[in-house]
Phi, psi and omega in degrees: 000141186260142178270102185292339185256015189292333182248032183302312182297319179298312186290338183252020181296330179296330177296314183287334179296342183280351185278107171229113192243150166256121187293342187270350183228161174262122184249176177297328179294325176300316181296319179298321180294320178295324180293338181289337182300128182274139178290152181298326180295341177266324184294315184299308177299325180295318178296322178296319178294318177300317179298319178296319178297318180299312183298312183293313183294310182294310182296315182296317181286330173297317178298318179300311181297316181296317182297314181295321180286327187276326183266115184296328180294345180263005181279068179246168180298315180300314180291332175295318176296320179295319177296321177297319177295321178296321177298318177300318179295321178297315179296321177297319180296319184285322188265329186273307187296312181300317180292325177296315180296314183293311189277324188257341185245310186277302187264339182066015175204172182282126186241004187258009174091160184291331180289318184286342181300299179293327182297310183292319178298320179295310182295322178301314180292323176303312182294318180297316179296315182296325179296319177297317179296321181296320179295323176294319179299317178297317179298314181295323178297315178295320180298318179295322180298323185272318184282331180226069186293335182270351180284146180299133182284161175297137180279162180297316176300322178295320178297318178297317179297319179298315179297319178299317179295324178296318177296317179298316178300318179296318179297320181289314182299326184276355184306314180304324179298316178295330183282331185254353181282134178201165179280123181248130183258127179292153186257009185282347175201149178298142178072024181294154179280147185273160175238139178272106183222172175270128178248101181265154179294320179223156176294331180297314178299317179300315182294319180297314181294321179297320178295318179299316180296317179297321179294313185284328184272328189234301191295305183296312176302320180297316180297315180299314183292321178298312180297317182296315182286331173296317179292322176299315178300320178296316181297323185278314192261335189245310186297127179288152178286134180299152178101184180292138184299133177209110188300314182295316179296317180298322178295318180296318180294317179297319179296320179297318179295322180295321178297318179296319182294335179278000000 
């Protein structure tokens, strides 16, 4: 399960960049900051929902990993990719939700120190990127099983190497985030609490990197998965089975393909 709010502070850094205060007067920005405060009637249900997500995501993915590791019959390439995705989900649950709750809901500022700011932002993006790559790997594996059923399958060592390369790619792509993330202190009052945000040298660099991340994390994986599953649907539901027509055989083959696609 994915934590949709794990990069809330990152994505809303432009909002906080607008705060330039004079301590001696009350400005419109002061009013805007006060309006940002969430009512208790909203915070409590939100915390309960976050807690429910943590329990379901962490518990469910732990069960998936344990089952795949414990049952020898499940030691397949496809299940290896699924276990890798479950690990990514566990890391997202552990790293994204707690920091979001602490920084954005409870304290309204960064409370984990200047060292943890770049570290957590970096690891969060690594996990998010790797999860997107893992979903593409699972999709491509299913597509190959259905479109080329007689072709030799990917071996387990090759699958492990592929997963390792996906993690390395995620670590490399996320490096700029770790390099520019830092605790930034607002200037509207002395002793203000800090926010963990990305501080780029220029807006152009920030925009270019943001576009690259959106393409690699969302747009390209989405296009690949849509195209792959459309072709899978065509192979299962529309494309006729080669050879002389036989209803019983065609039903068995179609059922087998549907099981693989699931």
